[in-house]
Coordinates of C-alpha atoms in Angstrom, one line a residue:
Chain A
M1 CA -19.2 14.1 -2.2
K2 CA -17.0 15.0 -5.4
E3 CA -18.4 17.1 -8.2
T4 CA -18.8 15.5 -11.6
E5 CA -16.3 18.0 -13.1
N6 CA -13.7 16.8 -10.7
L7 CA -14.1 13.3 -11.7
E8 CA -11.8 13.7 -14.6
L9 CA -9.2 14.9 -12.2
C10 CA -9.9 11.9 -10.1
F11 CA -9.0 9.7 -12.9
E12 CA -6.1 11.7 -14.0
K13 CA -4.5 11.1 -10.6
M14 CA -5.1 7.3 -10.9
M15 CA -3.8 7.0 -14.3
V16 CA -0.7 4.8 -15.1
E17 CA 1.8 7.0 -16.7
N18 CA 1.0 7.1 -20.4
I19 CA 3.7 4.9 -21.7
G20 CA 2.5 4.8 -25.3
T21 CA 3.6 8.5 -25.8
K22 CA 7.4 7.6 -25.8
S23 CA 7.7 5.4 -28.8
G24 CA 4.4 3.6 -29.7
G25 CA 3.0 3.7 -33.2
E26 CA -0.6 4.5 -33.9
T27 CA -3.1 1.9 -34.6
S28 CA -5.7 2.0 -37.2
R29 CA -8.2 3.3 -34.4
G30 CA -5.7 6.2 -33.8
V31 CA -4.8 5.1 -30.3
I32 CA -1.2 4.9 -29.3
K33 CA 0.0 1.4 -28.8
S34 CA 2.0 0.3 -25.6
E35 CA 5.1 -1.7 -26.1
W36 CA 6.4 -4.5 -24.1
K37 CA 9.9 -2.9 -23.7
D38 CA 8.2 -0.1 -21.8
I39 CA 6.1 -2.1 -19.6
P40 CA 5.9 -0.5 -16.1
V41 CA 8.6 -2.0 -13.7
E42 CA 6.2 -3.3 -11.2
L43 CA 4.2 -5.2 -13.7
L44 CA 7.3 -6.6 -15.3
L45 CA 8.5 -7.7 -11.9
R46 CA 5.0 -9.1 -11.0
I47 CA 5.3 -11.4 -14.1
L48 CA 8.8 -12.3 -13.4
S49 CA 7.9 -13.4 -9.7
L50 CA 6.0 -16.2 -11.4
V51 CA 8.9 -17.5 -13.5
D52 CA 12.0 -19.6 -12.7
D53 CA 15.3 -18.0 -12.1
Q54 CA 16.8 -18.9 -15.4
T55 CA 13.9 -17.0 -17.1
V56 CA 14.6 -14.0 -14.9
I57 CA 18.2 -14.0 -16.2
V58 CA 17.1 -14.2 -19.8
A59 CA 14.7 -11.2 -19.2
A60 CA 17.7 -9.4 -17.9
G61 CA 19.3 -9.8 -21.3
V62 CA 16.4 -8.6 -23.5
C63 CA 16.9 -4.8 -23.5
H64 CA 17.9 -1.9 -21.4
G65 CA 14.5 -1.1 -20.0
W66 CA 13.9 -4.7 -18.8
R67 CA 17.6 -4.9 -17.3
D68 CA 17.0 -1.8 -15.5
A69 CA 13.7 -2.8 -14.0
I70 CA 15.2 -6.1 -12.8
S71 CA 18.2 -4.2 -11.4
W72 CA 15.9 -2.0 -9.5
G73 CA 13.6 -4.6 -8.3
L74 CA 14.9 -8.0 -8.2
T75 CA 15.2 -9.2 -4.4
H76 CA 15.3 -13.0 -4.7
L77 CA 17.5 -15.2 -6.7
S78 CA 18.7 -18.8 -6.7
L79 CA 21.5 -20.2 -8.8
S80 CA 21.4 -23.7 -7.2
W81 CA 20.4 -25.1 -10.6
C82 CA 23.9 -24.2 -11.9
K83 CA 25.7 -27.5 -12.5
K84 CA 28.8 -25.8 -13.7
K85 CA 30.6 -22.5 -13.8
M86 CA 28.3 -20.9 -11.1
N87 CA 31.2 -18.7 -10.2
D88 CA 31.3 -17.1 -13.6
L89 CA 27.5 -16.4 -13.6
V90 CA 27.8 -14.9 -10.2
L91 CA 30.7 -12.6 -11.3
S92 CA 28.7 -11.5 -14.3
L93 CA 25.2 -11.2 -12.9
V94 CA 25.4 -9.9 -9.3
P95 CA 26.9 -6.5 -10.1
K96 CA 23.5 -5.8 -11.9
L97 CA 21.5 -6.8 -8.9
P98 CA 22.2 -4.4 -6.0
K99 CA 18.9 -4.8 -4.5
L100 CA 19.1 -8.6 -3.7
Q101 CA 17.8 -9.6 -0.3
V102 CA 17.9 -13.3 -0.7
L103 CA 20.6 -15.3 -2.7
I104 CA 20.7 -19.0 -2.7
L105 CA 24.0 -20.5 -4.0
R106 CA 23.8 -24.0 -2.6
Q107 CA 25.8 -26.4 -4.7
D108 CA 26.2 -30.1 -5.3
T109 CA 29.8 -29.8 -6.5
P110 CA 31.7 -26.9 -5.0
Q111 CA 32.0 -24.2 -7.6
L112 CA 32.2 -20.9 -5.8
Q113 CA 35.3 -19.1 -5.2
D114 CA 36.3 -16.1 -3.1
D115 CA 36.1 -13.6 -5.9
A116 CA 32.4 -14.3 -6.3
V117 CA 31.5 -13.8 -2.6
E118 CA 33.6 -10.5 -2.8
T119 CA 31.5 -9.4 -5.6
I120 CA 28.3 -10.2 -3.8
A121 CA 29.8 -8.3 -0.8
S122 CA 30.6 -5.3 -2.9
Y123 CA 27.2 -4.9 -4.5
C124 CA 24.5 -6.5 -2.4
H125 CA 24.4 -4.5 0.9
D126 CA 20.8 -5.2 1.6
L127 CA 21.4 -8.9 1.6
Q128 CA 19.3 -10.6 4.4
E129 CA 19.7 -14.3 3.4
L130 CA 22.6 -16.0 1.8
D131 CA 23.0 -19.8 1.2
L132 CA 26.6 -20.8 0.5
S133 CA 26.4 -24.3 1.5
K134 CA 28.9 -26.9 0.4
S135 CA 31.3 -24.2 -1.1
F136 CA 34.3 -25.8 0.4
R137 CA 36.6 -23.9 -1.9
L138 CA 35.9 -20.7 0.0
T139 CA 38.5 -19.3 2.3
D140 CA 38.4 -16.7 5.1
R141 CA 38.6 -14.0 2.5
S142 CA 35.0 -14.6 1.8
L143 CA 34.1 -14.2 5.5
Y144 CA 36.0 -11.0 5.9
A145 CA 34.3 -9.7 2.7
L146 CA 30.8 -10.6 4.0
A147 CA 31.5 -8.9 7.1
R148 CA 32.4 -5.5 5.4
G149 CA 29.6 -5.7 2.7
C150 CA 26.7 -7.4 4.2
P151 CA 25.9 -6.1 7.7
N152 CA 22.1 -6.8 7.4
L153 CA 22.5 -10.5 7.2
I154 CA 19.7 -12.4 9.0
K155 CA 20.1 -15.8 7.7
L156 CA 23.4 -17.4 6.7
N157 CA 24.1 -20.9 5.7
I158 CA 27.8 -21.9 5.4
S159 CA 27.3 -25.7 6.1
G160 CA 30.1 -27.7 4.6
C161 CA 32.3 -24.6 4.2
S162 CA 35.1 -26.6 5.9
A163 CA 38.0 -24.2 5.1
F164 CA 36.7 -21.2 7.3
S165 CA 38.6 -20.6 10.5
D166 CA 37.1 -19.6 13.9
A167 CA 38.9 -16.2 13.7
A168 CA 37.1 -15.3 10.5
L169 CA 33.8 -16.5 11.8
A170 CA 34.3 -14.5 15.0
Y171 CA 35.2 -11.5 12.9
L172 CA 32.1 -11.8 10.9
S173 CA 29.8 -12.0 13.9
G174 CA 31.1 -8.6 15.1
F175 CA 29.6 -7.0 11.9
C176 CA 26.7 -9.2 11.1
R177 CA 24.9 -8.5 14.3
K178 CA 21.4 -9.1 13.1
L179 CA 22.0 -12.8 12.5
K180 CA 19.0 -14.9 13.6
I181 CA 19.6 -18.2 11.8
L182 CA 23.1 -19.5 11.3
N183 CA 24.0 -22.9 9.9
L184 CA 27.6 -24.1 10.7
C185 CA 27.0 -27.8 10.1
G186 CA 30.3 -29.5 9.3
C187 CA 32.2 -26.3 9.9
V188 CA 34.6 -28.1 12.0
K189 CA 37.5 -25.6 12.0
A190 CA 35.2 -22.5 12.3
A191 CA 32.9 -23.7 15.1
S192 CA 35.0 -23.6 18.1
D193 CA 34.2 -22.4 21.6
R194 CA 36.1 -19.2 20.7
A195 CA 33.8 -18.4 17.7
L196 CA 30.8 -19.3 19.7
R197 CA 31.8 -16.9 22.6
A198 CA 32.0 -14.2 19.8
I199 CA 28.7 -15.2 18.2
G200 CA 27.0 -15.0 21.7
Y201 CA 28.7 -11.6 22.5
N202 CA 27.5 -10.0 19.1
C203 CA 24.3 -11.8 17.9
H204 CA 21.6 -11.5 20.6
Q205 CA 18.9 -12.0 18.2
L206 CA 20.1 -15.6 17.4
Q207 CA 17.2 -17.9 17.3
S208 CA 18.4 -21.0 15.3
L209 CA 22.0 -22.4 15.2
N210 CA 23.1 -25.7 13.6
L211 CA 26.4 -27.1 14.9
G212 CA 26.0 -30.5 13.5
W213 CA 29.3 -32.4 13.4
C214 CA 31.3 -29.7 14.8
D215 CA 33.2 -31.7 17.3
R216 CA 35.4 -29.0 18.7
V217 CA 32.4 -27.5 20.3
G218 CA 32.5 -27.7 24.1
D219 CA 30.6 -26.7 27.1
E220 CA 32.2 -23.3 27.3
G221 CA 31.0 -22.3 23.9
V222 CA 27.3 -23.6 24.4
K223 CA 27.1 -21.9 27.6
S224 CA 28.2 -18.7 26.2
L225 CA 25.3 -18.9 23.6
A226 CA 22.8 -19.9 26.4
Y227 CA 23.7 -16.8 28.5
D228 CA 23.9 -14.4 25.6
C229 CA 21.2 -15.5 23.3
P230 CA 18.0 -15.7 25.3
D231 CA 15.8 -16.1 22.1
L232 CA 17.4 -19.3 21.0
R233 CA 14.7 -21.6 19.7
A234 CA 16.7 -24.3 17.8
L235 CA 20.1 -25.8 18.4
D236 CA 21.5 -28.7 16.7
L237 CA 24.5 -30.2 18.6
C238 CA 24.5 -33.6 16.8
G239 CA 27.9 -35.1 16.9
C240 CA 29.2 -32.5 19.3
V241 CA 30.8 -35.3 21.4
L242 CA 32.5 -33.0 24.0
I243 CA 29.1 -31.6 25.2
T244 CA 28.2 -32.6 28.8
D245 CA 25.1 -32.0 31.0
E246 CA 26.5 -28.5 31.8
S247 CA 25.6 -27.3 28.4
V248 CA 22.0 -28.6 28.6
I249 CA 21.6 -27.2 32.0
A250 CA 22.7 -23.8 30.9
L251 CA 20.2 -24.0 28.0
A252 CA 17.4 -25.2 30.3
N253 CA 18.1 -22.2 32.6
H254 CA 18.6 -19.5 30.2
C255 CA 16.7 -20.3 26.8
L256 CA 13.2 -20.5 27.7
H257 CA 11.9 -20.4 24.1
L258 CA 13.8 -23.5 23.1
R259 CA 11.8 -25.7 20.9
S260 CA 14.3 -27.9 19.2
L261 CA 17.5 -29.6 20.6
G262 CA 19.7 -32.1 18.9
L263 CA 21.9 -34.1 21.1
Y264 CA 22.4 -37.2 18.7
Y265 CA 25.8 -38.8 19.7
C266 CA 26.4 -36.7 22.7
Q267 CA 27.2 -39.7 24.7
S268 CA 28.3 -37.8 27.9
I269 CA 24.7 -36.6 28.4
T270 CA 23.0 -38.2 31.7
D271 CA 19.7 -38.0 33.3
R272 CA 20.8 -34.8 35.0
A273 CA 20.3 -32.9 31.8
M274 CA 16.8 -34.4 31.4
Y275 CA 15.7 -33.4 34.8
S276 CA 17.0 -29.8 34.3
L277 CA 14.9 -29.5 31.3
A278 CA 11.8 -30.9 33.0
Q279 CA 12.3 -28.7 36.1
N280 CA 12.7 -25.5 34.0
R281 CA 9.5 -26.4 32.3
V282 CA 7.7 -26.0 35.4
K283 CA 9.5 -22.7 36.2
S284 CA 8.8 -21.3 32.7
K285 CA 5.1 -22.1 33.0
H286 CA 4.8 -19.0 35.1
E287 CA 6.4 -17.2 32.2
V288 CA 4.0 -19.0 29.9
W289 CA 1.0 -17.6 31.7
E290 CA 2.1 -14.2 31.1
S291 CA 2.9 -14.8 27.4
V292 CA -0.4 -16.5 26.9
K293 CA -2.1 -13.4 28.1
K294 CA -0.2 -11.6 25.5
G295 CA -1.3 -14.1 22.9
Y296 CA 2.0 -15.9 22.5
E297 CA 1.9 -19.6 22.4
E298 CA 4.6 -21.5 24.2
E299 CA 4.8 -25.3 24.0
G300 CA 8.3 -25.9 25.3
L301 CA 10.2 -28.5 23.6
T302 CA 8.7 -29.9 20.3
N303 CA 11.8 -31.8 19.0
L304 CA 14.4 -33.6 20.9
N305 CA 17.0 -35.9 19.5
I306 CA 18.7 -38.2 22.0
S307 CA 19.7 -40.9 20.0
Q308 CA 22.9 -42.7 21.0
C309 CA 22.7 -41.0 24.4
T310 CA 23.3 -44.4 26.0
A311 CA 23.7 -43.1 29.6
L312 CA 20.1 -42.0 29.8
T313 CA 17.4 -44.1 31.8
P314 CA 13.7 -44.5 31.3
P315 CA 12.4 -42.5 34.4
A316 CA 14.3 -39.4 33.4
V317 CA 13.3 -39.5 29.7
Q318 CA 9.8 -40.4 30.6
L319 CA 9.5 -37.5 33.0
L320 CA 10.8 -35.3 30.2
C321 CA 8.1 -36.7 27.9
D322 CA 5.4 -36.1 30.4
S323 CA 6.6 -32.4 31.0
F324 CA 6.6 -31.4 27.3
P325 CA 3.3 -32.4 25.7
A326 CA 4.6 -31.6 22.2
L327 CA 7.2 -34.5 22.5
H328 CA 5.9 -37.5 20.8
T329 CA 7.1 -41.1 20.4
C330 CA 3.9 -42.2 18.4
P331 CA 4.6 -43.0 14.8
G332 CA 2.6 -40.1 13.3
R333 CA 4.2 -37.4 15.0
H334 CA 7.6 -38.7 16.0
S335 CA 9.6 -35.9 17.6
L336 CA 11.3 -37.4 20.5
I337 CA 14.0 -39.5 18.8
I338 CA 15.6 -42.2 20.8
S339 CA 17.1 -44.6 18.3
G340 CA 20.0 -46.6 19.4
C341 CA 19.0 -46.5 23.0
L342 CA 17.8 -50.0 23.7
S343 CA 17.0 -49.2 27.3
L344 CA 14.6 -46.4 26.4
T345 CA 12.0 -48.4 24.4
S346 CA 9.5 -48.2 27.4
V347 CA 9.2 -44.5 27.0
H348 CA 5.9 -43.4 25.5
C349 CA 4.1 -40.2 24.9
A350 CA 0.7 -39.9 26.2
C351 CA -1.1 -40.6 23.0
S352 CA 0.8 -43.9 22.4
V353 CA -0.2 -44.8 26.0
Q354 CA -3.9 -44.1 25.1
A355 CA -3.7 -46.1 21.8
H356 CA -2.0 -48.8 23.7
R357 CA -4.7 -49.0 26.3
A358 CA -7.4 -49.0 23.7
A359 CA -5.9 -51.8 21.8
S360 CA -5.4 -53.9 24.9
S361 CA -9.0 -53.4 26.3
F362 CA -10.2 -54.5 22.9
S363 CA -8.1 -57.6 23.0
L364 CA -9.3 -58.2 26.5
A365 CA -13.0 -58.2 25.6
H366 CA -12.3 -61.0 23.3
Chain B
M1 CA -34.7 0.9 -3.6
S2 CA -33.5 -1.3 -6.3
S3 CA -31.2 -4.3 -5.4
S4 CA -27.6 -3.9 -6.4
E5 CA -28.1 -6.7 -8.9
E6 CA -30.2 -4.4 -11.0
R7 CA -28.0 -1.3 -10.8
K8 CA -26.1 -0.6 -14.0
L9 CA -23.1 1.5 -14.8
I10 CA -22.0 3.2 -17.9
L11 CA -18.3 2.9 -18.7
K12 CA -16.9 5.1 -21.5
S13 CA -13.7 4.2 -23.2
S14 CA -11.0 6.5 -24.1
D15 CA -12.3 6.7 -27.7
N16 CA -15.8 7.6 -26.4
E17 CA -17.6 4.4 -26.7
E18 CA -20.1 3.6 -23.9
F19 CA -20.7 0.3 -22.4
V20 CA -23.4 -0.7 -20.1
V21 CA -22.4 -3.1 -17.2
K22 CA -24.0 -4.5 -14.2
E23 CA -22.6 -2.7 -11.1
S24 CA -22.1 -6.1 -9.3
S25 CA -19.8 -7.2 -12.2
A26 CA -18.0 -3.9 -12.5
V27 CA -17.0 -3.8 -8.7
Q28 CA -14.6 -6.6 -9.4
C29 CA -12.5 -3.6 -10.5
L30 CA -11.4 -2.1 -7.2
T31 CA -11.1 1.2 -8.9
I32 CA -14.7 1.3 -9.9
K33 CA -15.7 -0.2 -6.6
N34 CA -14.0 2.7 -4.7
L35 CA -15.7 5.2 -6.8
V36 CA -19.2 3.6 -6.2
E37 CA -18.5 3.3 -2.5
D38 CA -17.2 6.9 -2.3
R39 CA -20.3 7.9 -4.4
C40 CA -18.1 9.5 -6.9
V41 CA -20.1 7.9 -9.7
S42 CA -21.0 9.9 -12.7
D43 CA -22.8 8.7 -15.6
P44 CA -20.8 7.6 -17.7
I45 CA -17.7 6.7 -15.8
P46 CA -14.7 7.9 -18.1
L47 CA -11.9 5.5 -18.4
A48 CA -9.2 7.6 -20.0
N49 CA -6.5 4.8 -20.3
V50 CA -8.7 2.0 -21.8
D51 CA -9.8 1.9 -25.4
S52 CA -12.9 0.4 -26.6
K53 CA -11.5 -2.7 -28.0
I54 CA -9.7 -3.6 -24.7
L55 CA -12.6 -2.4 -22.6
A56 CA -14.8 -4.8 -24.5
L57 CA -12.6 -7.6 -23.6
V58 CA -12.2 -6.5 -19.9
I59 CA -16.1 -6.5 -19.7
E60 CA -16.3 -10.0 -21.4
F61 CA -14.0 -11.3 -18.7
M62 CA -15.7 -9.4 -15.8
E63 CA -19.2 -10.7 -16.7
K64 CA -18.0 -14.2 -17.1
H65 CA -16.4 -14.2 -13.8
A66 CA -19.2 -12.4 -12.0
E67 CA -21.6 -15.3 -13.1
T68 CA -22.7 -17.2 -10.1
T69 CA -24.1 -20.0 -12.1
L70 CA -20.7 -21.0 -13.6
S71 CA -18.4 -23.4 -11.8
N72 CA -14.7 -22.8 -11.2
S73 CA -13.6 -25.2 -13.9
E74 CA -16.0 -23.6 -16.4
K75 CA -14.4 -20.3 -15.6
K76 CA -10.9 -21.7 -16.1
E77 CA -12.0 -23.0 -19.5
F78 CA -13.1 -19.6 -20.4
D79 CA -9.8 -18.2 -19.1
V80 CA -7.7 -20.6 -21.3
E81 CA -9.6 -19.5 -24.4
F82 CA -9.6 -15.8 -23.4
V83 CA -5.9 -15.6 -23.2
K84 CA -5.3 -17.0 -26.6
K85 CA -4.6 -13.4 -28.0
P86 CA -1.6 -11.7 -29.5
F87 CA 1.0 -10.6 -27.0
D88 CA 0.2 -6.9 -27.9
D89 CA -3.3 -7.3 -26.8
L90 CA -2.3 -9.2 -23.6
L91 CA 0.0 -6.1 -22.8
E92 CA -3.0 -3.8 -23.3
L93 CA -5.1 -6.0 -21.1
I94 CA -2.4 -6.1 -18.4
L95 CA -2.3 -2.3 -18.3
A96 CA -6.0 -2.0 -18.3
A97 CA -6.3 -4.6 -15.5
N98 CA -3.7 -2.6 -13.5
Y99 CA -5.5 0.6 -14.1
L100 CA -8.8 -0.8 -13.1
D101 CA -7.2 -2.8 -10.2
F102 CA -8.9 -6.0 -11.5
R103 CA -6.9 -8.6 -9.6
E104 CA -8.4 -11.8 -11.1
L105 CA -7.8 -10.6 -14.6
M106 CA -4.3 -9.5 -13.6
D107 CA -3.4 -12.8 -12.2
V108 CA -4.7 -14.8 -15.2
L109 CA -2.8 -12.6 -17.7
C110 CA 0.4 -12.7 -15.6
N111 CA 0.3 -16.3 -15.1
T112 CA -0.2 -16.8 -19.0
C113 CA 2.8 -14.5 -19.8
A114 CA 5.0 -16.2 -17.2
K115 CA 4.2 -19.7 -18.4
Q116 CA 4.9 -18.8 -22.0
M117 CA 8.1 -17.1 -21.3
E118 CA 9.7 -20.2 -19.5
N119 CA 12.2 -21.9 -21.8
W120 CA 12.4 -18.9 -24.2
S121 CA 15.9 -17.6 -25.1
V122 CA 16.6 -13.9 -25.2
E123 CA 15.9 -13.8 -29.0
E124 CA 12.6 -15.5 -28.6
V125 CA 11.5 -13.0 -26.0
R126 CA 12.5 -10.1 -28.2
E127 CA 10.7 -11.6 -31.2
K128 CA 7.4 -12.6 -29.4
F129 CA 7.2 -9.4 -27.5
N130 CA 8.4 -7.3 -30.5
I131 CA 11.3 -5.8 -28.5
Q132 CA 14.1 -4.1 -30.3
N133 CA 17.5 -5.0 -29.3
D134 CA 19.1 -1.9 -27.9
Y135 CA 22.3 -3.3 -26.6
T136 CA 25.6 -2.4 -27.8
V137 CA 27.8 -5.2 -29.2
E138 CA 29.6 -5.6 -25.8
E139 CA 26.4 -5.6 -23.9
E140 CA 25.1 -8.3 -26.1
K141 CA 28.1 -10.3 -25.8
A142 CA 27.9 -10.0 -21.9
A143 CA 24.2 -11.0 -22.0
R144 CA 24.9 -14.0 -24.2
A145 CA 27.5 -15.1 -21.6
E146 CA 24.8 -15.2 -19.1
N147 CA 22.6 -17.6 -21.0
P148 CA 21.4 -19.9 -18.3
W149 CA 21.5 -23.0 -20.6
A150 CA 25.3 -22.8 -20.5
F151 CA 25.3 -23.3 -16.7
E152 CA 22.8 -26.1 -16.4

């Protein structure tokens, strides 16, 4: 129970630093006025968290106080709205923003060059998320720079950066070992088995990997990932035409948290792959029991794309559908995608079967 | 034992004006709520960082938002009118809301300033917030080169 005399002290401690004393003028009431240029950093940042990125940039140009506040506190920035000269803006702006954690530079037309990425790597050592998609003018210089400057990267999107080599990607993985989400869609040169082996070796926390249209990816690469990245939850192998059942079996055996798998156009996939996924579901159910006790939900596969996998037959795919209750063929929650497989039209998830039965019993009654 | 609806508090501004408010309204300010819960309440509660003009406005907002008979859309209508004030007053209100930890008022004020600021140029920001340009010629040139409109 505090004494009344100490109450003043209570308030003194809680007081926001009296900013009016620096430069404010006196009002007619004899009270020192506060000034917008001296607004406390956290309050300015709170307002700026509500405005678009262009306005944040304007704010940084208003006065020293605001520029310093933004330098000190800005953690998220997107420049994807730049239709032109994004490179210049990055070169000019990024040195003032050393606290950036998330930087989105996705482009429609490729504007970024290596010097911009080198600048990011020199200043933004706290960077956790970087989106450079479609920057196909970037060369390996950028990857080497990121490796040296941004070891805290967790999420990296370099889809469409077709000039990167696998040596540089492998090098990057050795430094950015905290990577959890990596998008290499369309990085045909970079995503080779050699690079995947390095990624598997270095990035054990990997959860999501997009290898869409990386047609050099083979079983060796995917198997390395399966062995070394037990936490893998999402893997997109669409268009990875060299993949065989070996890859899927390795994933089924080793990546028990796998929720999403894309095998679109992997035409060498056969029923063997389906059976291995279904079998391991049974095995992992024992693990599921333990994890449910710990409060962790494990549904197994929720998304599977096997379009154009024309070697698959209905019994195998139906078994898979039955083993994973989260796989749906019904229109509302379509997550088992089998377009282009005319032989698989008979495969249905449990809810479509029920709906079908309800409909046919209705028509029977009439 | 009186119900909390009847309990009143006296708030004293930095220029020594006293305001009587219902405790149930005042506890929207977490700073005051904590004092009440910790039984640190003296009569009156001195608010050394808030002058009478601003405190009167805060209390107006506080009491409106504590009224259970008003609908959310009526409160929103009030908010729209409430924020039609000079930017200097809005700044004082933001500082008071921060000091008092009055989340609802803070959100309304920040959203207002944010919405206004979008589409302003650097010059407009300086003019409307009455901020002196303290940049050197080179710094000013560099800031102009970052004008977002040139990149859209």
